JSON list of C-alpha atoms in Angstrom, two decimals:
[
{"chain": "A", "resi": 1, "resn": "MET", "atom": "CA", "xyz": [-103.58, -40.12, 113.64]},
{"chain": "A", "resi": 2, "resn": "THR", "atom": "CA", "xyz": [-99.78, -40.33, 113.78]},
{"chain": "A", "resi": 3, "resn": "LYS", "atom": "CA", "xyz": [-99.87, -43.17, 111.26]},
{"chain": "A", "resi": 4, "resn": "VAL", "atom": "CA", "xyz": [-101.93, -41.19, 108.76]},
{"chain": "A", "resi": 5, "resn": "LEU", "atom": "CA", "xyz": [-99.76, -38.11, 109.28]},
{"chain": "A", "resi": 6, "resn": "LEU", "atom": "CA", "xyz": [-96.51, -39.99, 108.67]},
{"chain": "A", "resi": 7, "resn": "ILE", "atom": "CA", "xyz": [-97.83, -41.60, 105.50]},
{"chain": "A", "resi": 8, "resn": "TYR", "atom": "CA", "xyz": [-99.10, -38.20, 104.34]},
{"chain": "A", "resi": 9, "resn": "LEU", "atom": "CA", "xyz": [-95.73, -36.56, 105.07]},
{"chain": "A", "resi": 10, "resn": "VAL", "atom": "CA", "xyz": [-93.78, -39.25, 103.25]},
{"chain": "A", "resi": 11, "resn": "SER", "atom": "CA", "xyz": [-96.08, -39.10, 100.23]},
{"chain": "A", "resi": 12, "resn": "SER", "atom": "CA", "xyz": [-95.98, -35.28, 100.24]},
{"chain": "A", "resi": 13, "resn": "PHE", "atom": "CA", "xyz": [-92.20, -35.33, 100.35]},
{"chain": "A", "resi": 14, "resn": "LEU", "atom": "CA", "xyz": [-92.10, -37.69, 97.38]},
{"chain": "A", "resi": 15, "resn": "ALA", "atom": "CA", "xyz": [-94.62, -35.63, 95.44]},
{"chain": "A", "resi": 16, "resn": "LEU", "atom": "CA", "xyz": [-92.84, -32.34, 96.12]},
{"chain": "A", "resi": 17, "resn": "ASN", "atom": "CA", "xyz": [-89.53, -33.74, 94.97]},
{"chain": "A", "resi": 18, "resn": "GLN", "atom": "CA", "xyz": [-91.13, -35.54, 92.04]},
{"chain": "A", "resi": 19, "resn": "ALA", "atom": "CA", "xyz": [-89.11, -38.49, 93.18]},
{"chain": "A", "resi": 20, "resn": "SER", "atom": "CA", "xyz": [-90.14, -42.04, 92.71]},
{"chain": "A", "resi": 21, "resn": "LEU", "atom": "CA", "xyz": [-87.66, -43.44, 95.21]},
{"chain": "A", "resi": 22, "resn": "ILE", "atom": "CA", "xyz": [-88.31, -43.86, 98.91]},
{"chain": "A", "resi": 23, "resn": "SER", "atom": "CA", "xyz": [-85.49, -44.19, 101.39]},
{"chain": "A", "resi": 24, "resn": "ARG", "atom": "CA", "xyz": [-84.97, -47.48, 103.17]},
{"chain": "A", "resi": 25, "resn": "CYS", "atom": "CA", "xyz": [-85.69, -46.02, 106.62]},
{"chain": "A", "resi": 26, "resn": "ASP", "atom": "CA", "xyz": [-88.76, -44.05, 105.48]},
{"chain": "A", "resi": 27, "resn": "LEU", "atom": "CA", "xyz": [-90.12, -47.24, 103.98]},
{"chain": "A", "resi": 28, "resn": "ALA", "atom": "CA", "xyz": [-89.34, -49.14, 107.19]},
{"chain": "A", "resi": 29, "resn": "GLN", "atom": "CA", "xyz": [-91.38, -46.58, 109.16]},
{"chain": "A", "resi": 30, "resn": "VAL", "atom": "CA", "xyz": [-94.37, -46.86, 106.83]},
{"chain": "A", "resi": 31, "resn": "LEU", "atom": "CA", "xyz": [-94.22, -50.66, 106.84]},
{"chain": "A", "resi": 32, "resn": "GLN", "atom": "CA", "xyz": [-94.02, -50.70, 110.63]},
{"chain": "A", "resi": 33, "resn": "LEU", "atom": "CA", "xyz": [-97.03, -48.38, 110.90]},
{"chain": "A", "resi": 34, "resn": "GLU", "atom": "CA", "xyz": [-98.94, -50.70, 108.58]},
{"chain": "A", "resi": 35, "resn": "ASP", "atom": "CA", "xyz": [-98.20, -53.61, 110.95]},
{"chain": "A", "resi": 36, "resn": "LEU", "atom": "CA", "xyz": [-96.01, -55.57, 108.56]},
{"chain": "A", "resi": 37, "resn": "ASP", "atom": "CA", "xyz": [-93.36, -56.47, 111.16]},
{"chain": "A", "resi": 38, "resn": "GLY", "atom": "CA", "xyz": [-94.22, -60.09, 111.89]},
{"chain": "A", "resi": 39, "resn": "PHE", "atom": "CA", "xyz": [-97.09, -60.19, 109.39]},
{"chain": "A", "resi": 40, "resn": "GLU", "atom": "CA", "xyz": [-97.47, -63.84, 108.31]},
{"chain": "A", "resi": 41, "resn": "GLY", "atom": "CA", "xyz": [-94.09, -64.50, 109.95]},
{"chain": "A", "resi": 42, "resn": "TYR", "atom": "CA", "xyz": [-92.08, -61.99, 107.90]},
{"chain": "A", "resi": 43, "resn": "SER", "atom": "CA", "xyz": [-89.93, -59.28, 109.49]},
{"chain": "A", "resi": 44, "resn": "LEU", "atom": "CA", "xyz": [-89.55, -55.66, 108.42]},
{"chain": "A", "resi": 45, "resn": "SER", "atom": "CA", "xyz": [-86.16, -56.72, 107.06]},
{"chain": "A", "resi": 46, "resn": "ASP", "atom": "CA", "xyz": [-87.87, -59.27, 104.79]},
{"chain": "A", "resi": 47, "resn": "TRP", "atom": "CA", "xyz": [-90.18, -56.55, 103.46]},
{"chain": "A", "resi": 48, "resn": "LEU", "atom": "CA", "xyz": [-87.31, -54.12, 102.91]},
{"chain": "A", "resi": 49, "resn": "CYS", "atom": "CA", "xyz": [-85.26, -56.76, 101.14]},
{"chain": "A", "resi": 50, "resn": "LEU", "atom": "CA", "xyz": [-88.27, -57.61, 98.96]},
{"chain": "A", "resi": 51, "resn": "ALA", "atom": "CA", "xyz": [-88.81, -53.96, 97.98]},
{"chain": "A", "resi": 52, "resn": "PHE", "atom": "CA", "xyz": [-85.12, -53.51, 97.22]},
{"chain": "A", "resi": 53, "resn": "VAL", "atom": "CA", "xyz": [-84.62, -56.64, 95.11]},
{"chain": "A", "resi": 54, "resn": "GLU", "atom": "CA", "xyz": [-87.85, -56.03, 93.20]},
{"chain": "A", "resi": 55, "resn": "SER", "atom": "CA", "xyz": [-87.75, -52.28, 92.57]},
{"chain": "A", "resi": 56, "resn": "LYS", "atom": "CA", "xyz": [-84.66, -50.76, 94.26]},
{"chain": "A", "resi": 57, "resn": "PHE", "atom": "CA", "xyz": [-87.22, -48.77, 96.35]},
{"chain": "A", "resi": 58, "resn": "ASN", "atom": "CA", "xyz": [-88.68, -47.25, 93.16]},
{"chain": "A", "resi": 59, "resn": "ILE", "atom": "CA", "xyz": [-92.38, -46.64, 93.77]},
{"chain": "A", "resi": 60, "resn": "SER", "atom": "CA", "xyz": [-93.14, -45.94, 90.11]},
{"chain": "A", "resi": 61, "resn": "LYS", "atom": "CA", "xyz": [-91.29, -48.88, 88.54]},
{"chain": "A", "resi": 62, "resn": "ILE", "atom": "CA", "xyz": [-93.08, -50.78, 85.79]},
{"chain": "A", "resi": 63, "resn": "ASN", "atom": "CA", "xyz": [-91.44, -53.84, 84.28]},
{"chain": "A", "resi": 64, "resn": "GLU", "atom": "CA", "xyz": [-92.54, -55.90, 81.29]},
{"chain": "A", "resi": 65, "resn": "ASN", "atom": "CA", "xyz": [-92.05, -59.64, 81.76]},
{"chain": "A", "resi": 66, "resn": "ALA", "atom": "CA", "xyz": [-91.09, -62.18, 79.09]},
{"chain": "A", "resi": 67, "resn": "ASP", "atom": "CA", "xyz": [-94.69, -63.43, 78.97]},
{"chain": "A", "resi": 68, "resn": "GLY", "atom": "CA", "xyz": [-95.99, -59.94, 78.12]},
{"chain": "A", "resi": 69, "resn": "SER", "atom": "CA", "xyz": [-97.42, -59.24, 81.58]},
{"chain": "A", "resi": 70, "resn": "PHE", "atom": "CA", "xyz": [-96.34, -56.22, 83.60]},
{"chain": "A", "resi": 71, "resn": "ASP", "atom": "CA", "xyz": [-95.19, -55.78, 87.22]},
{"chain": "A", "resi": 72, "resn": "TYR", "atom": "CA", "xyz": [-96.00, -52.57, 89.08]},
{"chain": "A", "resi": 73, "resn": "GLY", "atom": "CA", "xyz": [-94.67, -50.48, 91.92]},
{"chain": "A", "resi": 74, "resn": "LEU", "atom": "CA", "xyz": [-92.48, -50.97, 94.94]},
{"chain": "A", "resi": 75, "resn": "PHE", "atom": "CA", "xyz": [-93.19, -54.69, 95.25]},
{"chain": "A", "resi": 76, "resn": "GLN", "atom": "CA", "xyz": [-93.50, -55.33, 91.48]},
{"chain": "A", "resi": 77, "resn": "ILE", "atom": "CA", "xyz": [-96.99, -56.79, 91.69]},
{"chain": "A", "resi": 78, "resn": "ASN", "atom": "CA", "xyz": [-98.06, -58.59, 88.53]},
{"chain": "A", "resi": 79, "resn": "GLY", "atom": "CA", "xyz": [-100.99, -57.25, 86.51]},
{"chain": "A", "resi": 80, "resn": "HIS", "atom": "CA", "xyz": [-102.03, -60.66, 85.20]},
{"chain": "A", "resi": 81, "resn": "TYR", "atom": "CA", "xyz": [-102.94, -61.94, 88.64]},
{"chain": "A", "resi": 82, "resn": "TRP", "atom": "CA", "xyz": [-103.21, -59.21, 91.22]},
{"chain": "A", "resi": 83, "resn": "CYS", "atom": "CA", "xyz": [-104.40, -55.95, 89.63]},
{"chain": "A", "resi": 84, "resn": "ASN", "atom": "CA", "xyz": [-106.06, -54.75, 86.43]},
{"chain": "A", "resi": 85, "resn": "ASP", "atom": "CA", "xyz": [-103.82, -52.95, 83.96]},
{"chain": "A", "resi": 86, "resn": "TYR", "atom": "CA", "xyz": [-106.40, -53.11, 81.14]},
{"chain": "A", "resi": 87, "resn": "LYS", "atom": "CA", "xyz": [-103.78, -54.61, 78.80]},
{"chain": "A", "resi": 88, "resn": "SER", "atom": "CA", "xyz": [-104.99, -58.19, 78.93]},
{"chain": "A", "resi": 89, "resn": "HIS", "atom": "CA", "xyz": [-107.24, -60.43, 80.98]},
{"chain": "A", "resi": 90, "resn": "SER", "atom": "CA", "xyz": [-106.49, -60.09, 84.68]},
{"chain": "A", "resi": 91, "resn": "GLU", "atom": "CA", "xyz": [-107.65, -62.14, 87.63]},
{"chain": "A", "resi": 92, "resn": "ASN", "atom": "CA", "xyz": [-107.43, -58.86, 89.62]},
{"chain": "A", "resi": 93, "resn": "ILE", "atom": "CA", "xyz": [-107.25, -60.68, 92.94]},
{"chain": "A", "resi": 94, "resn": "CYS", "atom": "CA", "xyz": [-106.49, -57.44, 94.83]},
{"chain": "A", "resi": 95, "resn": "HIS", "atom": "CA", "xyz": [-109.49, -55.70, 93.18]},
{"chain": "A", "resi": 96, "resn": "MET", "atom": "CA", "xyz": [-107.58, -52.58, 92.06]},
{"chain": "A", "resi": 97, "resn": "ASP", "atom": "CA", "xyz": [-106.14, -50.80, 89.07]},
{"chain": "A", "resi": 98, "resn": "CYS", "atom": "CA", "xyz": [-102.42, -51.48, 88.66]},
{"chain": "A", "resi": 99, "resn": "GLN", "atom": "CA", "xyz": [-101.86, -47.71, 88.46]},
{"chain": "A", "resi": 100, "resn": "ASP", "atom": "CA", "xyz": [-102.88, -47.54, 92.14]},
{"chain": "A", "resi": 101, "resn": "LEU", "atom": "CA", "xyz": [-99.70, -49.50, 92.93]},
{"chain": "A", "resi": 102, "resn": "LEU", "atom": "CA", "xyz": [-97.65, -46.52, 91.72]},
{"chain": "A", "resi": 103, "resn": "ASN", "atom": "CA", "xyz": [-99.19, -44.12, 94.25]},
{"chain": "A", "resi": 104, "resn": "PRO", "atom": "CA", "xyz": [-96.63, -42.46, 96.57]},
{"chain": "A", "resi": 105, "resn": "ASN", "atom": "CA", "xyz": [-98.80, -43.05, 99.65]},
{"chain": "A", "resi": 106, "resn": "LEU", "atom": "CA", "xyz": [-97.95, -46.78, 99.29]},
{"chain": "A", "resi": 107, "resn": "LEU", "atom": "CA", "xyz": [-101.16, -48.06, 100.89]},
{"chain": "A", "resi": 108, "resn": "ALA", "atom": "CA", "xyz": [-102.59, -49.81, 97.82]},
{"chain": "A", "resi": 109, "resn": "GLY", "atom": "CA", "xyz": [-99.32, -51.65, 97.23]},
{"chain": "A", "resi": 110, "resn": "ILE", "atom": "CA", "xyz": [-99.00, -52.60, 100.88]},
{"chain": "A", "resi": 111, "resn": "HIS", "atom": "CA", "xyz": [-102.56, -53.92, 101.07]},
{"chain": "A", "resi": 112, "resn": "CYS", "atom": "CA", "xyz": [-102.12, -55.97, 97.89]},
{"chain": "A", "resi": 113, "resn": "ALA", "atom": "CA", "xyz": [-98.72, -57.30, 99.05]},
{"chain": "A", "resi": 114, "resn": "LYS", "atom": "CA", "xyz": [-100.31, -58.36, 102.34]},
{"chain": "A", "resi": 115, "resn": "ARG", "atom": "CA", "xyz": [-102.96, -60.25, 100.40]},
{"chain": "A", "resi": 116, "resn": "ILE", "atom": "CA", "xyz": [-100.28, -61.98, 98.31]},
{"chain": "A", "resi": 117, "resn": "VAL", "atom": "CA", "xyz": [-98.22, -62.91, 101.38]},
{"chain": "A", "resi": 118, "resn": "SER", "atom": "CA", "xyz": [-101.33, -64.24, 103.14]},
{"chain": "A", "resi": 119, "resn": "GLY", "atom": "CA", "xyz": [-101.56, -66.98, 100.51]},
{"chain": "A", "resi": 120, "resn": "ALA", "atom": "CA", "xyz": [-100.01, -70.42, 100.76]},
{"chain": "A", "resi": 121, "resn": "ARG", "atom": "CA", "xyz": [-96.72, -69.40, 99.11]},
{"chain": "A", "resi": 122, "resn": "GLY", "atom": "CA", "xyz": [-96.13, -66.25, 101.20]},
{"chain": "A", "resi": 123, "resn": "MET", "atom": "CA", "xyz": [-93.16, -64.23, 99.97]},
{"chain": "A", "resi": 124, "resn": "ASN", "atom": "CA", "xyz": [-92.14, -67.17, 97.80]},
{"chain": "A", "resi": 125, "resn": "ASN", "atom": "CA", "xyz": [-94.50, -65.64, 95.23]},
{"chain": "A", "resi": 126, "resn": "TRP", "atom": "CA", "xyz": [-91.60, -63.31, 94.43]},
{"chain": "A", "resi": 127, "resn": "VAL", "atom": "CA", "xyz": [-88.70, -65.07, 92.65]},
{"chain": "A", "resi": 128, "resn": "GLU", "atom": "CA", "xyz": [-86.24, -62.32, 93.55]},
{"chain": "A", "resi": 129, "resn": "TRP", "atom": "CA", "xyz": [-87.10, -62.61, 97.25]},
{"chain": "A", "resi": 130, "resn": "ARG", "atom": "CA", "xyz": [-86.51, -66.38, 97.08]},
{"chain": "A", "resi": 131, "resn": "LEU", "atom": "CA", "xyz": [-83.16, -65.87, 95.34]},
{"chain": "A", "resi": 132, "resn": "HIS", "atom": "CA", "xyz": [-81.79, -62.94, 97.35]},
{"chain": "A", "resi": 133, "resn": "CYS", "atom": "CA", "xyz": [-83.58, -62.72, 100.71]},
{"chain": "A", "resi": 134, "resn": "SER", "atom": "CA", "xyz": [-85.00, -66.06, 101.82]},
{"chain": "A", "resi": 135, "resn": "GLY", "atom": "CA", "xyz": [-82.98, -67.81, 104.50]},
{"chain": "A", "resi": 136, "resn": "ARG", "atom": "CA", "xyz": [-80.35, -65.07, 104.68]},
{"chain": "A", "resi": 137, "resn": "PRO", "atom": "CA", "xyz": [-79.49, -62.78, 107.57]},
{"chain": "A", "resi": 138, "resn": "LEU", "atom": "CA", "xyz": [-81.36, -59.55, 106.85]},
{"chain": "A", "resi": 139, "resn": "SER", "atom": "CA", "xyz": [-81.11, -57.47, 110.03]},
{"chain": "A", "resi": 140, "resn": "TYR", "atom": "CA", "xyz": [-78.75, -55.02, 108.32]},
{"chain": "A", "resi": 141, "resn": "TRP", "atom": "CA", "xyz": [-81.72, -53.66, 106.35]},
{"chain": "A", "resi": 142, "resn": "LEU", "atom": "CA", "xyz": [-82.79, -51.80, 109.51]},
{"chain": "A", "resi": 143, "resn": "THR", "atom": "CA", "xyz": [-79.34, -50.45, 110.39]},
{"chain": "A", "resi": 144, "resn": "GLY", "atom": "CA", "xyz": [-79.54, -46.76, 111.27]},
{"chain": "A", "resi": 145, "resn": "CYS", "atom": "CA", "xyz": [-83.33, -46.59, 111.05]},
{"chain": "A", "resi": 146, "resn": "ARG", "atom": "CA", "xyz": [-85.05, -45.04, 114.05]},
{"chain": "A", "resi": 147, "resn": "LEU", "atom": "CA", "xyz": [-88.28, -46.91, 114.49]},
{"chain": "A", "resi": 148, "resn": "GLY", "atom": "CA", "xyz": [-90.76, -46.15, 117.24]}
]
């Protein structure tokens, strides 16, 4: 119940402020509640670094890639492989509309990201994570966050 309430409160706060950014510590709380700390061997700091280097914590970010595909949401999940954006053929591995990845409650994006990370390449699926997060000390991402 606490988990659902926190996610509801965070998404309500974002909706009320018409903001598309989530704070680092609010995101850390949601990710912790969704059991991402240690998921497939990745820490909360890995997930925070991923979200920052991909979207700067912007939940509603959409980016067009050089190949014409689009990346969506906090984790910049690609519409050609993981979700359906109805712009071109999609493998839609996460079985969702890409617009769902822009939802302030974050659950669709988290569930799809978990599916991506569960694959053989893990977080190496994200080039920016490989370049800016992998193999680096990341504990500072949790500095000042009060996690339960």
